[in-house]
Amino acid sequence: MKFFARTGLIGLSIVLTLVCSTAAMAADWVNVVSSKTGYELIKKSGSGSEKYAQFGEVMIILAGTALNDEIIKGDPLTSLPLRPGETLYLVTTKDPAVFNMTFPGTRTVYREMGFIVLIAGETAGMNLLSKQSDFTKVELLPANKVILTAPVSTGSTRIKTEDATARFIELLDMKAFLQDLTDLVNFKTRYSYVAPAQKSIEHCEKIFADMGYTTRLQPFKIGSTETHNVIAEIKGTDEKKFGQVLVVGHLDSTSQSPRNDAPGADDNGSGSAGVIALARLLKESGLKPAATVKFVLFMGEEQGLYGSKAYVKELSAEERPTIKAVLNLDMIAFDAVAPLSVMIETSAFNRPMVERMQKLALNYADFTIQTSFNAWGSDHAPFLQQKIPAVLTIESEFATNPHYHKTTDLVENTNQDLCLQILRLNAATLYDFAINPENSN
Ligand SMILES: [Zn+2]
């Protein structure tokens, strides 16, 4: 339902004219208020005609005259008139360059954490829609939806230390993680088209093989260049019942001079070393997973999610529903402003999995967490498009990382504390879905 479309507005105006026949007819207003205030206002109004979208602690409300008088009195953060012919657009991007762009002919309502809400007329709207890519989604602002949940600080709860999940997580080897990350950066570049990238692929396959995993390289093409995904597998003791769990991240990197200098420490050495760390953790624990677990490193992400698309394409119709959870780690190492913060992202259909992860975050990690239901722009997207449950974990501050896609994306600019906390959440999820799925609720 896209209530913000022009036709919806005409309908809304008619309703409001009838209801508030004594009030002076005015244009609709776009307001940004605190989410708490927003929900109270909507409840109080009771007309059901206002449209809203929640982004964490703030809410965008499109309101006609009556409610708007209330909002204006309450001193909104932003209040802009919606003129005839104008519509609200939502841009969801994982590309900081797009995030920081100015869009001619539009007015900005909101811009945070990779989300931009804009008012645009028809021409500017067409221009916006043309910005859509594998990393940027452009749509009419969906109505009456939580796009991004309010932040929850998990550190305020007591982290469990005594149960089986906690004992499993404690085995995470962050020294080995840092060494793997450093080794990946030392390839100088993992840009999909160049020889060092192929070396890094072979390097990672060897790491998995040395741990005892069954490995294979999955070939695919980016244009005329052949490259490979790295796949490491351990069979579950009851795959029939518990299916498979995938832990994935993209190994490739890019920069302003990608052929010879694209260190990609945060993007996505951190996620790749994280996938390796979880594989090591599983082996070190000595536990036999009930579900089959696959650790997958994708190439060609930066050119347009080529690796994950190739992976999903190769899945048979029978295999797809056996995948119970995909954990995508992409950029887990940047955090400039305290407290440590993370966004987990999925699609609305996958609410059960994300709710399990939210619960695990409260019990086993220490950060501020927000959930986005507007998935786009990384390797979880091709899975979600096929209705395969997938969740991305990503640093909340990715859109403001000054080293993104730069030759300065180096290990020294990573935050190892954030890596640890995000890996703790993913380790707990791996335990919950693959090792002890029977007892999960
Ligand atoms: Zn990335």
CSV table of C-alpha atoms and ligand atoms in Angstrom, one decimal:
chain,number,residue,atom,x,y,z
A,1,MET,CA,0.0,0.0,0.0
A,2,LYS,CA,1.5,3.3,-1.0
A,3,PHE,CA,-0.7,5.9,0.6
A,4,PHE,CA,1.6,8.7,-0.3
A,5,ALA,CA,0.9,8.4,-3.9
A,6,ARG,CA,-0.9,11.3,-5.5
A,7,THR,CA,-4.2,9.5,-5.8
A,8,GLY,CA,-4.1,8.7,-2.1
A,9,LEU,CA,-3.6,12.3,-1.3
A,10,ILE,CA,-6.6,13.4,-3.3
A,11,GLY,CA,-8.7,10.8,-1.4
A,12,LEU,CA,-7.3,12.0,1.9
A,13,SER,CA,-8.1,15.6,1.1
A,14,ILE,CA,-11.7,14.8,0.3
A,15,VAL,CA,-12.1,12.9,3.6
A,16,LEU,CA,-10.6,15.7,5.6
A,17,THR,CA,-12.7,18.3,3.8
A,18,LEU,CA,-15.9,16.4,4.8
A,19,VAL,CA,-14.8,15.8,8.4
A,20,CYS,CA,-13.4,19.2,9.1
A,21,SER,CA,-15.9,21.2,7.1
A,22,THR,CA,-15.5,24.2,9.4
A,23,ALA,CA,-11.7,24.2,9.4
A,24,ALA,CA,-10.0,26.2,6.7
A,25,MET,CA,-8.8,23.9,3.9
A,26,ALA,CA,-5.1,23.7,3.9
A,27,ALA,CA,-2.4,21.6,2.2
A,28,ASP,CA,-1.1,18.4,3.8
A,29,TRP,CA,1.9,18.8,5.9
A,30,VAL,CA,4.9,16.5,6.3
A,31,ASN,CA,6.1,16.5,9.9
A,32,VAL,CA,9.0,14.9,11.7
A,33,VAL,CA,8.2,14.3,15.4
A,34,SER,CA,9.6,12.0,18.0
A,35,SER,CA,8.2,8.5,17.6
A,36,LYS,CA,6.7,8.6,21.1
A,37,THR,CA,4.8,11.8,20.4
A,38,GLY,CA,3.8,10.5,17.0
A,39,TYR,CA,2.1,7.4,18.2
A,40,GLU,CA,0.3,9.5,20.9
A,41,LEU,CA,-0.9,12.0,18.4
A,42,ILE,CA,-2.2,9.4,16.0
A,43,LYS,CA,-4.0,7.6,18.9
A,44,LYS,CA,-5.5,10.9,20.1
A,45,SER,CA,-6.6,11.9,16.6
A,46,GLY,CA,-8.4,8.6,16.1
A,47,SER,CA,-9.3,9.6,12.5
A,48,GLY,CA,-7.1,6.9,11.0
A,49,SER,CA,-6.5,9.0,8.0
A,50,GLU,CA,-2.9,10.2,8.9
A,51,LYS,CA,-0.1,8.3,7.4
A,52,TYR,CA,3.2,7.7,9.1
A,53,ALA,CA,6.5,6.0,8.8
A,54,GLN,CA,8.8,5.3,11.8
A,55,PHE,CA,12.6,5.6,11.5
A,56,GLY,CA,14.0,4.8,15.0
A,57,GLU,CA,13.4,7.5,17.4
A,58,VAL,CA,11.6,9.8,14.9
A,59,MET,CA,8.4,9.5,12.9
A,60,ILE,CA,7.3,11.1,9.7
A,61,ILE,CA,3.6,12.0,9.8
A,62,LEU,CA,1.6,13.2,6.8
A,63,ALA,CA,-1.3,15.0,8.3
A,64,GLY,CA,-4.2,17.2,7.1
A,65,THR,CA,-5.4,20.4,8.9
A,66,ALA,CA,-6.8,19.2,12.2
A,67,LEU,CA,-4.0,16.9,13.4
A,68,ASN,CA,-1.5,19.2,11.9
A,69,ASP,CA,-2.6,22.1,14.2
A,70,GLU,CA,-1.8,19.8,17.1
A,71,ILE,CA,1.6,18.8,15.7
A,72,ILE,CA,2.6,22.4,15.0
A,73,LYS,CA,1.6,23.3,18.6
A,74,GLY,CA,3.8,20.4,19.8
A,75,ASP,CA,6.8,21.9,18.0
A,76,PRO,CA,7.9,19.3,15.4
A,77,LEU,CA,11.5,18.8,14.4
A,78,THR,CA,10.6,19.5,10.8
A,79,SER,CA,7.4,20.7,9.2
A,80,LEU,CA,7.1,21.1,5.4
A,81,PRO,CA,4.1,21.6,3.3
A,82,LEU,CA,3.3,19.1,0.6
A,83,ARG,CA,2.4,21.1,-2.5
A,84,PRO,CA,0.2,19.9,-5.3
A,85,GLY,CA,2.0,17.4,-7.5
A,86,GLU,CA,4.5,16.5,-4.8
A,87,THR,CA,5.1,13.1,-3.3
A,88,LEU,CA,7.2,11.6,-0.5
A,89,TYR,CA,10.0,9.3,-1.6
A,90,LEU,CA,12.2,6.9,0.4
A,91,VAL,CA,15.8,6.2,-0.6
A,92,THR,CA,17.4,3.3,1.1
A,93,THR,CA,21.1,3.0,0.3
A,94,LYS,CA,24.2,1.2,1.5
A,95,ASP,CA,26.3,3.6,-0.7
A,96,PRO,CA,27.6,6.6,1.4
A,97,ALA,CA,28.2,8.5,-1.9
A,98,VAL,CA,24.4,8.3,-2.6
A,99,PHE,CA,23.6,8.9,1.0
A,100,ASN,CA,25.5,12.2,1.0
A,101,MET,CA,24.2,13.3,-2.4
A,102,THR,CA,22.0,16.4,-3.0
A,103,PHE,CA,19.0,15.6,-5.2
A,104,PRO,CA,18.1,18.6,-7.3
A,105,GLY,CA,14.5,19.8,-7.1
A,106,THR,CA,13.8,17.9,-3.9
A,107,ARG,CA,13.4,18.9,-0.2
A,108,THR,CA,14.9,16.6,2.4
A,109,VAL,CA,12.7,15.5,5.3
A,110,TYR,CA,15.0,13.0,6.9
A,111,ARG,CA,18.5,11.6,6.4
A,112,GLU,CA,20.0,9.0,8.8
A,113,MET,CA,21.6,5.6,8.7
A,114,GLY,CA,21.3,5.1,5.0
A,115,PHE,CA,17.7,6.3,4.8
A,116,ILE,CA,16.6,9.5,3.1
A,117,VAL,CA,13.1,10.8,2.9
A,118,LEU,CA,12.5,13.4,0.2
A,119,ILE,CA,9.7,15.5,-1.1
A,120,ALA,CA,9.7,15.6,-4.9
A,121,GLY,CA,7.6,16.7,-7.7
A,122,GLU,CA,7.2,14.5,-10.8
A,123,THR,CA,10.4,15.5,-12.7
A,124,ALA,CA,12.6,15.3,-9.6
A,125,GLY,CA,10.9,12.0,-8.7
A,126,MET,CA,11.7,10.5,-12.1
A,127,ASN,CA,15.3,11.6,-11.6
A,128,LEU,CA,15.3,10.0,-8.1
A,129,LEU,CA,13.9,6.7,-9.5
A,130,SER,CA,16.8,6.6,-12.0
A,131,LYS,CA,19.2,6.4,-9.0
A,132,GLN,CA,18.0,2.8,-8.2
A,133,SER,CA,20.7,0.2,-8.2
A,134,ASP,CA,21.8,-3.0,-6.5
A,135,PHE,CA,22.9,-0.7,-3.6
A,136,THR,CA,20.1,1.9,-3.6
A,137,LYS,CA,16.4,1.3,-3.5
A,138,VAL,CA,14.1,4.2,-4.4
A,139,GLU,CA,10.3,4.0,-3.8
A,140,LEU,CA,7.3,6.0,-2.6
A,141,LEU,CA,7.5,6.2,1.1
A,142,PRO,CA,5.5,3.2,2.4
A,143,ALA,CA,2.7,4.2,4.8
A,144,ASN,CA,2.0,3.1,8.4
A,145,LYS,CA,5.2,1.1,8.7
A,146,VAL,CA,8.1,0.7,11.0
A,147,ILE,CA,11.0,1.1,8.6
A,148,LEU,CA,13.6,1.1,11.3
A,149,THR,CA,12.9,0.2,15.0
A,150,ALA,CA,13.8,2.5,17.9
A,151,PRO,CA,17.3,1.8,19.3
A,152,VAL,CA,17.5,-0.7,22.2
A,153,SER,CA,20.6,-0.7,24.3
A,154,THR,CA,21.4,-4.4,25.1
A,155,GLY,CA,24.1,-3.4,27.6
A,156,SER,CA,21.4,-2.4,30.0
A,157,THR,CA,20.4,-6.0,30.4
A,158,ARG,CA,22.7,-8.6,32.1
A,159,ILE,CA,24.6,-10.6,29.6
A,160,LYS,CA,24.3,-14.3,30.2
A,161,THR,CA,27.6,-16.1,30.9
A,162,GLU,CA,26.7,-19.5,32.3
A,163,ASP,CA,24.6,-21.3,29.7
A,164,ALA,CA,25.6,-23.4,26.8
A,165,THR,CA,25.3,-20.6,24.2
A,166,ALA,CA,27.5,-18.3,26.4
A,167,ARG,CA,30.1,-21.1,26.8
A,168,PHE,CA,30.1,-21.5,23.0
A,169,ILE,CA,30.5,-17.8,22.3
A,170,GLU,CA,33.3,-17.5,24.8
A,171,LEU,CA,35.5,-19.6,22.5
A,172,LEU,CA,35.5,-16.9,19.8
A,173,ASP,CA,39.2,-16.3,19.0
A,174,MET,CA,39.5,-12.5,18.4
A,175,LYS,CA,43.3,-12.7,18.1
A,176,ALA,CA,42.9,-15.1,15.2
A,177,PHE,CA,40.2,-12.8,13.8
A,178,LEU,CA,42.6,-9.9,13.8
A,179,GLN,CA,45.3,-12.0,12.1
A,180,ASP,CA,42.9,-13.1,9.4
A,181,LEU,CA,41.7,-9.5,8.8
A,182,THR,CA,45.3,-8.3,8.6
A,183,ASP,CA,46.2,-11.2,6.2
A,184,LEU,CA,43.3,-10.2,3.9
A,185,VAL,CA,44.3,-6.5,3.9
A,186,ASN,CA,47.8,-7.6,3.1
A,187,PHE,CA,46.7,-8.8,-0.3
A,188,LYS,CA,46.6,-5.1,-1.1
A,189,THR,CA,43.5,-5.5,-3.2
A,190,ARG,CA,40.7,-8.0,-3.5
A,191,TYR,CA,39.1,-6.2,-6.4
A,192,SER,CA,37.2,-8.9,-8.3
A,193,TYR,CA,39.0,-8.5,-11.6
A,194,VAL,CA,42.6,-8.7,-10.5
A,195,ALA,CA,45.1,-11.5,-9.7
A,196,PRO,CA,45.6,-10.7,-5.9
A,197,ALA,CA,41.8,-11.3,-5.5
A,198,GLN,CA,42.1,-14.8,-6.9
A,199,LYS,CA,45.0,-15.4,-4.5
A,200,SER,CA,42.8,-14.3,-1.6
A,201,ILE,CA,40.1,-16.7,-2.7
A,202,GLU,CA,42.6,-19.6,-2.6
A,203,HIS,CA,44.0,-18.4,0.7
A,204,CYS,CA,40.5,-18.5,2.3
A,205,GLU,CA,39.7,-21.9,0.8
A,206,LYS,CA,42.9,-23.2,2.4
A,207,ILE,CA,42.0,-21.8,5.8
A,208,PHE,CA,38.6,-23.6,5.7
A,209,ALA,CA,40.1,-26.8,4.3
A,210,ASP,CA,42.8,-26.8,7.1
A,211,MET,CA,40.0,-26.5,9.7
A,212,GLY,CA,38.5,-29.7,8.3
A,213,TYR,CA,35.7,-28.4,6.2
A,214,THR,CA,34.7,-29.7,2.8
A,215,THR,CA,35.4,-26.9,0.4
A,216,ARG,CA,34.7,-26.0,-3.1
A,217,LEU,CA,35.0,-23.0,-5.4
A,218,GLN,CA,31.9,-22.0,-7.3
A,219,PRO,CA,32.8,-20.4,-10.6
A,220,PHE,CA,30.8,-17.5,-12.1
A,221,LYS,CA,31.3,-14.6,-14.4
A,222,ILE,CA,31.3,-10.8,-13.9
A,223,GLY,CA,31.1,-9.7,-17.6
A,224,SER,CA,33.9,-11.7,-19.2
A,225,THR,CA,35.9,-12.1,-16.0
A,226,GLU,CA,35.6,-15.5,-14.3
A,227,THR,CA,35.9,-15.5,-10.5
A,228,HIS,CA,34.8,-17.8,-7.6
A,229,ASN,CA,32.8,-17.9,-4.4
A,230,VAL,CA,34.4,-19.9,-1.6
A,231,ILE,CA,32.1,-22.5,0.0
A,232,ALA,CA,33.0,-24.5,3.1
A,233,GLU,CA,30.6,-27.1,4.5
A,234,ILE,CA,30.0,-29.3,7.4
A,235,LYS,CA,27.1,-31.8,7.2
A,236,GLY,CA,24.5,-31.6,10.0
A,237,THR,CA,23.6,-34.7,12.1
A,238,ASP,CA,19.9,-34.2,11.1
A,239,GLU,CA,19.9,-32.1,8.0
A,240,LYS,CA,16.6,-33.6,7.0
A,241,LYS,CA,14.9,-32.0,10.0
A,242,PHE,CA,17.0,-28.8,10.6
A,243,GLY,CA,18.0,-28.0,7.0
A,244,GLN,CA,21.0,-25.7,6.5
A,245,VAL,CA,22.3,-22.5,8.0
A,246,LEU,CA,24.6,-20.2,5.9
A,247,VAL,CA,27.1,-17.7,7.3
A,248,VAL,CA,28.1,-15.4,4.4
A,249,GLY,CA,30.0,-12.2,3.6
A,250,HIS,CA,31.7,-10.7,0.5
A,251,LEU,CA,35.5,-11.1,0.2
A,252,ASP,CA,36.0,-8.6,-2.6
A,253,SER,CA,37.0,-5.0,-2.1
A,254,THR,CA,37.2,-1.7,-4.0
A,255,SER,CA,38.5,1.8,-3.7
A,256,GLN,CA,39.3,4.9,-5.8
A,257,SER,CA,42.3,2.9,-7.4
A,258,PRO,CA,41.0,-0.6,-7.0
A,259,ARG,CA,43.4,-2.5,-9.2
A,260,ASN,CA,46.4,-2.0,-7.0
A,261,ASP,CA,45.2,-0.5,-3.7
A,262,ALA,CA,41.9,-1.6,-2.1
A,263,PRO,CA,42.6,-2.8,1.4
A,264,GLY,CA,38.9,-3.2,2.3
A,265,ALA,CA,39.5,-3.7,6.1
A,266,ASP,CA,36.0,-2.7,7.1
A,267,ASP,CA,34.4,-3.4,3.7
A,268,ASN,CA,34.5,-6.3,3.9
A,269,GLY,CA,37.6,-7.8,5.4
A,270,SER,CA,35.8,-7.5,8.7
A,271,GLY,CA,32.8,-9.6,7.6
A,272,SER,CA,35.0,-12.1,5.7
A,273,ALA,CA,37.3,-12.6,8.7
A,274,GLY,CA,34.1,-12.8,10.7
A,275,VAL,CA,32.8,-15.7,8.6
A,276,ILE,CA,36.2,-17.4,9.1
A,277,ALA,CA,36.1,-16.7,12.9
A,278,LEU,CA,32.6,-18.4,13.1
A,279,ALA,CA,33.9,-21.4,11.1
A,280,ARG,CA,36.8,-21.6,13.5
A,281,LEU,CA,34.6,-21.3,16.5
A,282,LEU,CA,32.4,-24.1,15.3
A,283,LYS,CA,35.4,-26.4,14.9
A,284,GLU,CA,37.1,-25.4,18.1
A,285,SER,CA,33.9,-26.1,20.1
A,286,GLY,CA,34.0,-29.7,19.0
A,287,LEU,CA,30.2,-29.6,18.7
A,288,LYS,CA,28.4,-31.4,15.8
A,289,PRO,CA,25.8,-29.2,14.3
A,290,ALA,CA,22.3,-30.6,13.8
A,291,ALA,CA,21.8,-28.4,10.7
A,292,THR,CA,24.3,-28.5,7.8
A,293,VAL,CA,26.4,-25.3,8.1
A,294,LYS,CA,27.9,-23.6,5.0
A,295,PHE,CA,30.4,-20.7,5.3
A,296,VAL,CA,30.4,-18.8,2.0
A,297,LEU,CA,32.6,-15.9,0.8
A,298,PHE,CA,31.2,-14.1,-2.2
A,299,MET,CA,33.1,-12.2,-4.9
A,300,GLY,CA,31.7,-9.6,-7.2
A,301,GLU,CA,29.6,-7.9,-4.5
A,302,GLU,CA,30.9,-4.4,-5.3
A,303,GLN,CA,30.1,-4.8,-9.0
A,304,GLY,CA,26.4,-5.7,-8.2
A,305,LEU,CA,26.0,-8.6,-5.8
A,306,TYR,CA,27.3,-11.0,-8.5
A,307,GLY,CA,28.5,-13.7,-6.2
A,308,SER,CA,25.4,-14.0,-4.0
A,309,LYS,CA,23.2,-13.8,-7.1
A,310,ALA,CA,25.1,-16.7,-8.7
A,311,TYR,CA,24.9,-18.7,-5.5
A,312,VAL,CA,21.1,-18.2,-5.2
A,313,LYS,CA,20.6,-19.0,-8.9
A,314,GLU,CA,22.4,-22.3,-8.5
A,315,LEU,CA,20.0,-23.4,-5.7
A,316,SER,CA,17.4,-25.9,-6.9
A,317,ALA,CA,13.7,-25.4,-6.1
A,318,GLU,CA,14.1,-28.3,-3.6
A,319,GLU,CA,17.1,-26.9,-1.9
A,320,ARG,CA,15.8,-23.3,-1.3
A,321,PRO,CA,13.3,-24.1,1.4
A,322,THR,CA,15.9,-26.2,3.3
A,323,ILE,CA,17.9,-23.0,4.1
A,324,LYS,CA,16.6,-21.9,7.5
A,325,ALA,CA,18.8,-19.0,8.1
A,326,VAL,CA,21.4,-16.9,6.2
A,327,LEU,CA,23.7,-14.6,8.3
A,328,ASN,CA,25.3,-11.9,6.2
A,329,LEU,CA,28.2,-10.0,7.7
A,330,ASP,CA,29.0,-6.8,5.7
A,331,MET,CA,31.0,-4.0,7.4
A,332,ILE,CA,31.1,-4.9,11.1
A,333,ALA,CA,34.1,-2.8,12.1
A,334,PHE,CA,33.4,1.0,12.0
A,335,ASP,CA,32.1,2.9,15.0
A,336,ALA,CA,33.3,6.4,15.6
A,337,VAL,CA,30.6,7.7,18.0
A,338,ALA,CA,29.9,5.8,21.2
A,339,PRO,CA,28.0,3.7,22.2
A,340,LEU,CA,28.8,0.7,19.9
A,341,SER,CA,25.9,0.4,17.5
A,342,VAL,CA,24.6,-2.1,15.0
A,343,MET,CA,21.8,-2.4,12.5
A,344,ILE,CA,20.3,-5.8,11.6
A,345,GLU,CA,18.3,-5.8,8.4
A,346,THR,CA,15.8,-8.1,6.8
A,347,SER,CA,12.4,-8.2,5.1
A,348,ALA,CA,9.0,-8.2,6.9
A,349,PHE,CA,8.3,-11.9,6.1
A,350,ASN,CA,11.4,-12.9,8.1
A,351,ARG,CA,10.2,-11.3,11.4
A,352,PRO,CA,10.5,-14.6,13.3
A,353,MET,CA,14.2,-15.0,12.6
A,354,VAL,CA,14.9,-11.3,13.4
A,355,GLU,CA,13.0,-11.5,16.6
A,356,ARG,CA,15.1,-14.5,17.7
A,357,MET,CA,18.2,-12.5,16.9
A,358,GLN,CA,16.9,-9.5,18.9
A,359,LYS,CA,16.4,-11.7,21.9
A,360,LEU,CA,19.9,-13.2,21.5
A,361,ALA,CA,21.3,-9.7,21.2
A,362,LEU,CA,19.8,-8.9,24.6
A,363,ASN,CA,21.3,-12.0,26.2
A,364,TYR,CA,24.7,-12.2,24.6
A,365,ALA,CA,25.9,-8.9,23.1
A,366,ASP,CA,26.6,-5.4,24.3
A,367,PHE,CA,25.6,-2.6,21.9
A,368,THR,CA,22.7,-0.5,20.7
A,369,ILE,CA,20.7,-2.3,18.2
A,370,GLN,CA,18.1,-1.2,15.6
A,371,THR,CA,16.2,-3.4,13.1
A,372,SER,CA,15.5,-2.3,9.5
A,373,PHE,CA,12.7,-4.0,7.5
A,374,ASN,CA,13.8,-2.4,4.3
A,375,ALA,CA,16.5,-4.7,3.1
A,376,TRP,CA,18.7,-3.7,0.2
A,377,GLY,CA,22.2,-3.3,-1.0
A,378,SER,CA,24.2,-6.3,0.2
A,379,ASP,CA,24.3,-10.1,-0.2
A,380,HIS,CA,21.3,-10.9,1.9
A,381,ALA,CA,19.1,-9.2,-0.8
A,382,PRO,CA,19.2,-12.0,-3.4
A,383,PHE,CA,18.2,-14.6,-0.7
A,384,LEU,CA,15.3,-12.5,0.6
A,385,GLN,CA,14.1,-12.0,-3.0
A,386,GLN,CA,13.6,-15.8,-3.1
A,387,LYS,CA,11.9,-15.7,0.4
A,388,ILE,CA,14.9,-17.4,2.0
A,389,PRO,CA,15.3,-16.1,5.6
A,390,ALA,CA,18.4,-13.9,5.7
A,391,VAL,CA,19.6,-11.2,8.0
A,392,LEU,CA,22.4,-8.6,7.5
A,393,THR,CA,24.4,-7.4,10.5
A,394,ILE,CA,26.1,-4.1,9.7
A,395,GLU,CA,27.7,-1.2,11.7
A,396,SER,CA,25.0,1.5,12.2
A,397,GLU,CA,27.5,4.2,11.2
A,398,PHE,CA,28.4,2.8,7.7
A,399,ALA,CA,27.0,5.9,5.9
A,400,THR,CA,29.4,8.2,7.7
A,401,ASN,CA,32.6,6.0,7.4
A,402,PRO,CA,35.1,8.4,5.8
A,403,HIS,CA,37.2,5.4,4.7
A,404,TYR,CA,34.4,3.6,2.8
A,405,HIS,CA,35.8,2.5,-0.6
A,406,LYS,CA,39.0,4.3,0.0
A,407,THR,CA,42.6,3.3,0.2
A,408,THR,CA,42.4,4.3,3.9
A,409,ASP,CA,40.0,1.5,4.8
A,410,LEU,CA,42.8,-0.1,6.9
A,411,VAL,CA,42.9,-2.3,10.0
A,412,GLU,CA,44.0,0.6,12.1
A,413,ASN,CA,40.7,2.3,11.4
A,414,THR,CA,38.6,-0.6,12.5
A,415,ASN,CA,36.9,-1.0,15.9
A,416,GLN,CA,37.7,-4.5,17.2
A,417,ASP,CA,35.2,-4.1,20.1
A,418,LEU,CA,32.4,-3.7,17.6
A,419,CYS,CA,33.6,-6.7,15.6
A,420,LEU,CA,33.6,-8.8,18.8
A,421,GLN,CA,30.1,-7.8,19.8
A,422,ILE,CA,28.6,-8.3,16.3
A,423,LEU,CA,30.4,-11.7,16.1
A,424,ARG,CA,28.9,-12.6,19.5
A,425,LEU,CA,25.4,-12.0,18.2
A,426,ASN,CA,26.1,-14.0,15.0
A,427,ALA,CA,27.7,-16.8,17.1
A,428,ALA,CA,24.7,-17.0,19.3
A,429,THR,CA,22.5,-17.1,16.3
A,430,LEU,CA,24.6,-19.9,14.7
A,431,TYR,CA,24.3,-21.8,17.9
A,432,ASP,CA,20.5,-21.3,18.1
A,433,PHE,CA,19.8,-22.3,14.5
A,434,ALA,CA,22.4,-24.9,13.8
A,435,ILE,CA,23.7,-26.5,16.9
A,436,ASN,CA,20.7,-26.5,19.3
A,437,PRO,CA,17.7,-25.8,17.0
A,438,GLU,CA,15.5,-28.3,18.9
A,439,ASN,CA,15.5,-26.1,22.0
A,440,SER,CA,14.9,-22.8,20.3
A,441,ASN,CA,11.7,-21.0,20.9
B,1,ZN,ZN,30.4,-4.4,1.5
